[in-house]
GROMACS .gro file of C-alpha atoms in nm:
model
  261
    1UNK     CA    1   0.000   0.000   0.000
    2UNK     CA    2   0.131   0.346  -0.093
    3UNK     CA    3   0.006   0.665   0.069
    4UNK     CA    4   0.091   1.009  -0.066
    5UNK     CA    5   0.155   1.261   0.210
    6UNK     CA    6   0.325   1.592   0.276
    7UNK     CA    7   0.528   1.719   0.567
    8UNK     CA    8   0.708   2.042   0.645
    9UNK     CA    9   1.077   2.101   0.699
   10UNK     CA   10   1.210   2.337   0.963
   11UNK     CA   11   1.162   2.640   0.736
   12UNK     CA   12   0.800   2.554   0.657
   13UNK     CA   13   0.860   2.424   0.302
   14UNK     CA   14   0.613   2.161   0.186
   15UNK     CA   15   0.780   1.827   0.117
   16UNK     CA   16   0.603   1.570  -0.101
   17UNK     CA   17   0.645   1.209   0.011
   18UNK     CA   18   0.513   0.854  -0.030
   19UNK     CA   19   0.483   0.609   0.257
   20UNK     CA   20   0.476   0.247   0.138
   21UNK     CA   21   0.369  -0.017   0.388
   22UNK     CA   22   0.373  -0.398   0.364
   23UNK     CA   23   0.069  -0.618   0.417
   24UNK     CA   24   0.168  -0.704   0.774
   25UNK     CA   25   0.234  -0.432   1.035
   26UNK     CA   26   0.601  -0.353   1.099
   27UNK     CA   27   0.810  -0.122   1.313
   28UNK     CA   28   1.090  -0.117   1.054
   29UNK     CA   29   1.117   0.143   0.777
   30UNK     CA   30   1.372   0.263   0.523
   31UNK     CA   31   1.397   0.633   0.435
   32UNK     CA   32   1.513   0.680   0.075
   33UNK     CA   33   1.701   0.990  -0.046
   34UNK     CA   34   1.721   1.047  -0.421
   35UNK     CA   35   2.004   1.207  -0.618
   36UNK     CA   36   2.063   1.550  -0.773
   37UNK     CA   37   1.804   1.655  -1.033
   38UNK     CA   38   1.604   1.341  -0.960
   39UNK     CA   39   1.290   1.273  -0.755
   40UNK     CA   40   1.129   1.036  -0.508
   41UNK     CA   41   1.011   0.804  -0.788
   42UNK     CA   42   1.358   0.734  -0.925
   43UNK     CA   43   1.422   0.385  -1.059
   44UNK     CA   44   1.642   0.309  -0.759
   45UNK     CA   45   1.383   0.423  -0.505
   46UNK     CA   46   1.099   0.229  -0.668
   47UNK     CA   47   1.311  -0.084  -0.706
   48UNK     CA   48   1.419  -0.070  -0.343
   49UNK     CA   49   1.063  -0.004  -0.227
   50UNK     CA   50   0.931  -0.316  -0.403
   51UNK     CA   51   1.207  -0.529  -0.255
   52UNK     CA   52   1.167  -0.398   0.099
   53UNK     CA   53   0.790  -0.446   0.091
   54UNK     CA   54   0.849  -0.809  -0.002
   55UNK     CA   55   1.079  -0.833   0.300
   56UNK     CA   56   0.813  -0.684   0.528
   57UNK     CA   57   0.973  -0.340   0.562
   58UNK     CA   58   0.802  -0.006   0.500
   59UNK     CA   59   0.966   0.276   0.304
   60UNK     CA   60   0.938   0.654   0.304
   61UNK     CA   61   1.060   0.840  -0.004
   62UNK     CA   62   1.034   1.213  -0.067
   63UNK     CA   63   1.128   1.492  -0.308
   64UNK     CA   64   1.404   1.730  -0.206
   65UNK     CA   65   1.341   2.105  -0.231
   66UNK     CA   66   1.268   2.218  -0.587
   67UNK     CA   67   1.249   1.865  -0.726
   68UNK     CA   68   0.949   1.647  -0.800
   69UNK     CA   69   0.641   1.782  -0.622
   70UNK     CA   70   0.807   1.955  -0.327
   71UNK     CA   71   0.824   2.331  -0.280
   72UNK     CA   72   1.096   2.504  -0.481
   73UNK     CA   73   1.241   2.643  -0.702
   74UNK     CA   74   1.540   2.414  -0.757
   75UNK     CA   75   1.776   2.707  -0.820
   76UNK     CA   76   1.751   2.796  -0.449
   77UNK     CA   77   1.825   2.451  -0.310
   78UNK     CA   78   2.091   2.437  -0.039
   79UNK     CA   79   2.261   2.152   0.141
   80UNK     CA   80   2.127   2.299   0.465
   81UNK     CA   81   1.769   2.272   0.337
   82UNK     CA   82   1.819   1.919   0.202
   83UNK     CA   83   1.967   1.805   0.533
   84UNK     CA   84   1.678   1.962   0.724
   85UNK     CA   85   1.431   1.776   0.502
   86UNK     CA   86   1.610   1.445   0.555
   87UNK     CA   87   1.608   1.481   0.934
   88UNK     CA   88   1.242   1.590   0.917
   89UNK     CA   89   1.163   1.269   0.726
   90UNK     CA   90   1.339   1.060   0.991
   91UNK     CA   91   1.142   1.242   1.261
   92UNK     CA   92   0.819   1.174   1.070
   93UNK     CA   93   0.900   0.803   1.048
   94UNK     CA   94   0.972   0.792   1.419
   95UNK     CA   95   0.652   0.984   1.500
   96UNK     CA   96   0.453   0.724   1.303
   97UNK     CA   97   0.579   0.453   1.536
   98UNK     CA   98   0.870   0.308   1.341
   99UNK     CA   99   1.141   0.206   1.587
  100UNK     CA  100   1.413   0.072   1.357
  101UNK     CA  101   1.494   0.307   1.073
  102UNK     CA  102   1.731   0.249   0.783
  103UNK     CA  103   1.863   0.530   0.564
  104UNK     CA  104   1.967   0.493   0.200
  105UNK     CA  105   2.102   0.780  -0.009
  106UNK     CA  106   2.200   0.799  -0.376
  107UNK     CA  107   2.478   1.033  -0.496
  108UNK     CA  108   2.384   1.380  -0.362
  109UNK     CA  109   2.132   1.200  -0.143
  110UNK     CA  110   2.423   0.991  -0.017
  111UNK     CA  111   2.597   1.304   0.111
  112UNK     CA  112   2.276   1.417   0.281
  113UNK     CA  113   2.215   1.070   0.427
  114UNK     CA  114   2.568   1.064   0.566
  115UNK     CA  115   2.527   1.400   0.738
  116UNK     CA  116   2.179   1.310   0.864
  117UNK     CA  117   2.320   0.990   1.015
  118UNK     CA  118   2.584   1.195   1.193
  119UNK     CA  119   2.316   1.425   1.335
  120UNK     CA  120   2.115   1.122   1.446
  121UNK     CA  121   2.402   0.976   1.649
  122UNK     CA  122   2.291   0.901   2.002
  123UNK     CA  123   1.918   0.941   1.935
  124UNK     CA  124   1.858   0.570   1.888
  125UNK     CA  125   1.637   0.603   1.581
  126UNK     CA  126   1.872   0.490   1.303
  127UNK     CA  127   1.985   0.129   1.273
  128UNK     CA  128   2.153   0.123   0.931
  129UNK     CA  129   2.305   0.343   0.661
  130UNK     CA  130   2.364   0.248   0.297
  131UNK     CA  131   2.515   0.480   0.038
  132UNK     CA  132   2.496   0.441  -0.340
  133UNK     CA  133   2.790   0.627  -0.503
  134UNK     CA  134   2.780   0.901  -0.238
  135UNK     CA  135   2.954   1.239  -0.283
  136UNK     CA  136   3.122   1.322   0.049
  137UNK     CA  137   3.304   1.612  -0.120
  138UNK     CA  138   3.046   1.769  -0.351
  139UNK     CA  139   3.258   2.078  -0.411
  140UNK     CA  140   3.541   1.864  -0.553
  141UNK     CA  141   3.305   1.667  -0.774
  142UNK     CA  142   3.152   1.983  -0.921
  143UNK     CA  143   3.493   2.140  -0.975
  144UNK     CA  144   3.622   1.832  -1.156
  145UNK     CA  145   3.304   1.792  -1.360
  146UNK     CA  146   3.270   2.153  -1.478
  147UNK     CA  147   3.636   2.259  -1.487
  148UNK     CA  148   3.765   2.611  -1.412
  149UNK     CA  149   3.583   2.769  -1.707
  150UNK     CA  150   3.258   2.598  -1.612
  151UNK     CA  151   3.281   2.726  -1.256
  152UNK     CA  152   3.337   3.081  -1.386
  153UNK     CA  153   3.037   3.044  -1.620
  154UNK     CA  154   2.828   2.925  -1.328
  155UNK     CA  155   2.921   3.231  -1.123
  156UNK     CA  156   2.845   3.463  -1.415
  157UNK     CA  157   2.517   3.308  -1.531
  158UNK     CA  158   2.371   3.139  -1.224
  159UNK     CA  159   2.327   2.822  -1.431
  160UNK     CA  160   2.499   2.484  -1.466
  161UNK     CA  161   2.503   2.220  -1.740
  162UNK     CA  162   2.232   1.960  -1.705
  163UNK     CA  163   2.432   1.670  -1.564
  164UNK     CA  164   2.142   1.432  -1.629
  165UNK     CA  165   2.195   1.472  -2.003
  166UNK     CA  166   1.962   1.754  -2.110
  167UNK     CA  167   2.082   2.026  -2.347
  168UNK     CA  168   1.950   2.331  -2.163
  169UNK     CA  169   2.140   2.475  -1.870
  170UNK     CA  170   1.981   2.446  -1.527
  171UNK     CA  171   1.935   2.753  -1.304
  172UNK     CA  172   2.120   2.708  -0.974
  173UNK     CA  173   2.254   2.983  -0.753
  174UNK     CA  174   2.633   2.996  -0.732
  175UNK     CA  175   2.592   3.013  -0.354
  176UNK     CA  176   2.527   2.639  -0.368
  177UNK     CA  177   2.884   2.579  -0.483
  178UNK     CA  178   3.019   2.808  -0.214
  179UNK     CA  179   2.813   2.625   0.047
  180UNK     CA  180   2.947   2.287  -0.066
  181UNK     CA  181   3.293   2.386   0.053
  182UNK     CA  182   3.155   2.412   0.407
  183UNK     CA  183   3.007   2.061   0.413
  184UNK     CA  184   3.255   1.773   0.426
  185UNK     CA  185   3.113   1.426   0.445
  186UNK     CA  186   3.445   1.295   0.575
  187UNK     CA  187   3.403   1.500   0.891
  188UNK     CA  188   3.044   1.386   0.936
  189UNK     CA  189   3.149   1.022   0.892
  190UNK     CA  190   3.350   1.027   1.214
  191UNK     CA  191   3.026   1.080   1.407
  192UNK     CA  192   2.819   0.809   1.236
  193UNK     CA  193   2.747   0.527   1.480
  194UNK     CA  194   2.540   0.283   1.268
  195UNK     CA  195   2.666   0.010   1.032
  196UNK     CA  196   2.744   0.171   0.695
  197UNK     CA  197   2.773   0.027   0.344
  198UNK     CA  198   2.911   0.212   0.041
  199UNK     CA  199   2.849   0.081  -0.312
  200UNK     CA  200   3.020   0.241  -0.613
  201UNK     CA  201   3.129   0.143  -0.961
  202UNK     CA  202   3.494   0.174  -1.058
  203UNK     CA  203   3.389   0.347  -1.381
  204UNK     CA  204   3.184   0.618  -1.209
  205UNK     CA  205   3.206   0.920  -1.440
  206UNK     CA  206   3.104   1.176  -1.178
  207UNK     CA  207   3.224   1.077  -0.831
  208UNK     CA  208   3.598   1.004  -0.796
  209UNK     CA  209   3.653   0.661  -0.643
  210UNK     CA  210   3.904   0.808  -0.399
  211UNK     CA  211   3.614   0.983  -0.227
  212UNK     CA  212   3.452   0.653  -0.129
  213UNK     CA  213   3.785   0.508  -0.018
  214UNK     CA  214   3.858   0.810   0.199
  215UNK     CA  215   3.504   0.799   0.334
  216UNK     CA  216   3.548   0.434   0.433
  217UNK     CA  217   3.858   0.526   0.630
  218UNK     CA  218   3.669   0.796   0.820
  219UNK     CA  219   3.376   0.572   0.917
  220UNK     CA  220   3.361   0.362   1.230
  221UNK     CA  221   3.309  -0.014   1.200
  222UNK     CA  222   3.104  -0.203   1.107
  223UNK     CA  223   3.154  -0.064   0.759
  224UNK     CA  224   3.209  -0.192   0.406
  225UNK     CA  225   3.293  -0.059   0.060
  226UNK     CA  226   3.178  -0.268  -0.235
  227UNK     CA  227   3.331  -0.162  -0.567
  228UNK     CA  228   3.157  -0.299  -0.877
  229UNK     CA  229   3.401  -0.353  -1.168
  230UNK     CA  230   3.291  -0.175  -1.486
  231UNK     CA  231   2.988  -0.005  -1.330
  232UNK     CA  232   2.918   0.363  -1.404
  233UNK     CA  233   2.752   0.626  -1.186
  234UNK     CA  234   2.400   0.527  -1.287
  235UNK     CA  235   2.469   0.151  -1.287
  236UNK     CA  236   2.328   0.159  -1.638
  237UNK     CA  237   2.400  -0.207  -1.716
  238UNK     CA  238   2.116  -0.424  -1.590
  239UNK     CA  239   2.349  -0.666  -1.413
  240UNK     CA  240   2.529  -0.379  -1.238
  241UNK     CA  241   2.200  -0.228  -1.124
  242UNK     CA  242   2.078  -0.563  -0.988
  243UNK     CA  243   2.404  -0.614  -0.802
  244UNK     CA  244   2.401  -0.263  -0.655
  245UNK     CA  245   2.038  -0.287  -0.545
  246UNK     CA  246   2.091  -0.634  -0.402
  247UNK     CA  247   2.378  -0.514  -0.185
  248UNK     CA  248   2.180  -0.219  -0.050
  249UNK     CA  249   1.882  -0.443   0.023
  250UNK     CA  250   2.079  -0.720   0.193
  251UNK     CA  251   2.273  -0.478   0.414
  252UNK     CA  252   1.963  -0.286   0.520
  253UNK     CA  253   1.743  -0.590   0.585
  254UNK     CA  254   2.020  -0.757   0.786
  255UNK     CA  255   2.079  -0.459   1.013
  256UNK     CA  256   1.713  -0.362   1.055
  257UNK     CA  257   1.633  -0.721   1.146
  258UNK     CA  258   1.910  -0.743   1.406
  259UNK     CA  259   1.815  -0.706   1.769
  260UNK     CA  260   1.884  -0.358   1.905
  261UNK     CA  261   2.140  -0.334   2.183
   0.00000   0.00000   0.00000
């Protein structure tokens, strides 16, 4: 069963979400965070939702600010706002009676999930974290992707190339890039207290593999980095996508099913 709902973040923005619940009642739920220029109904989120429902787990997926059906516009998105919305979603799940919460983030959503997990440390609500090609250093990724001239063009025009493949440039305030320099996932990782999995392809065309390796070093155990040979950022080959999704599912189900200590 899927229920469309809305909640508000700390600034009062409306956030569009979908709560999916299995046939039998459960106190376990997975909060899903989509990537940059994506939405709550991404292929990854819908695939994971189907799998978790079959395993008896609920899911909560939502649109970040300016994406999908949530308040916007996208050009004014900030990491601060995205993080606030992620923690608000976790609070919503807890308020609905879910006692063991897993968090999965993809790419940009992986950075937000990482920082949300750090903020959740000690609260006892999170039981698991899984990251699909996360971007712990978003400023570095953008700088490498756009190059010096692209960064200058961004500052001058307030737009970026459409990294999802579209031809038209996407409006996005340059302040977002400046803010990225203030958020380091490596620092947040040292505060994460739940078991954490990282999955990335070694042919990722956006996120440098050294970011995931450095992130693994910063995390506390239990932790694991699974590198898929030949897989790109979107896991565009069917076998790579199945492998990636399977790893996220197995890790999350295992740790949400474990007895809390």
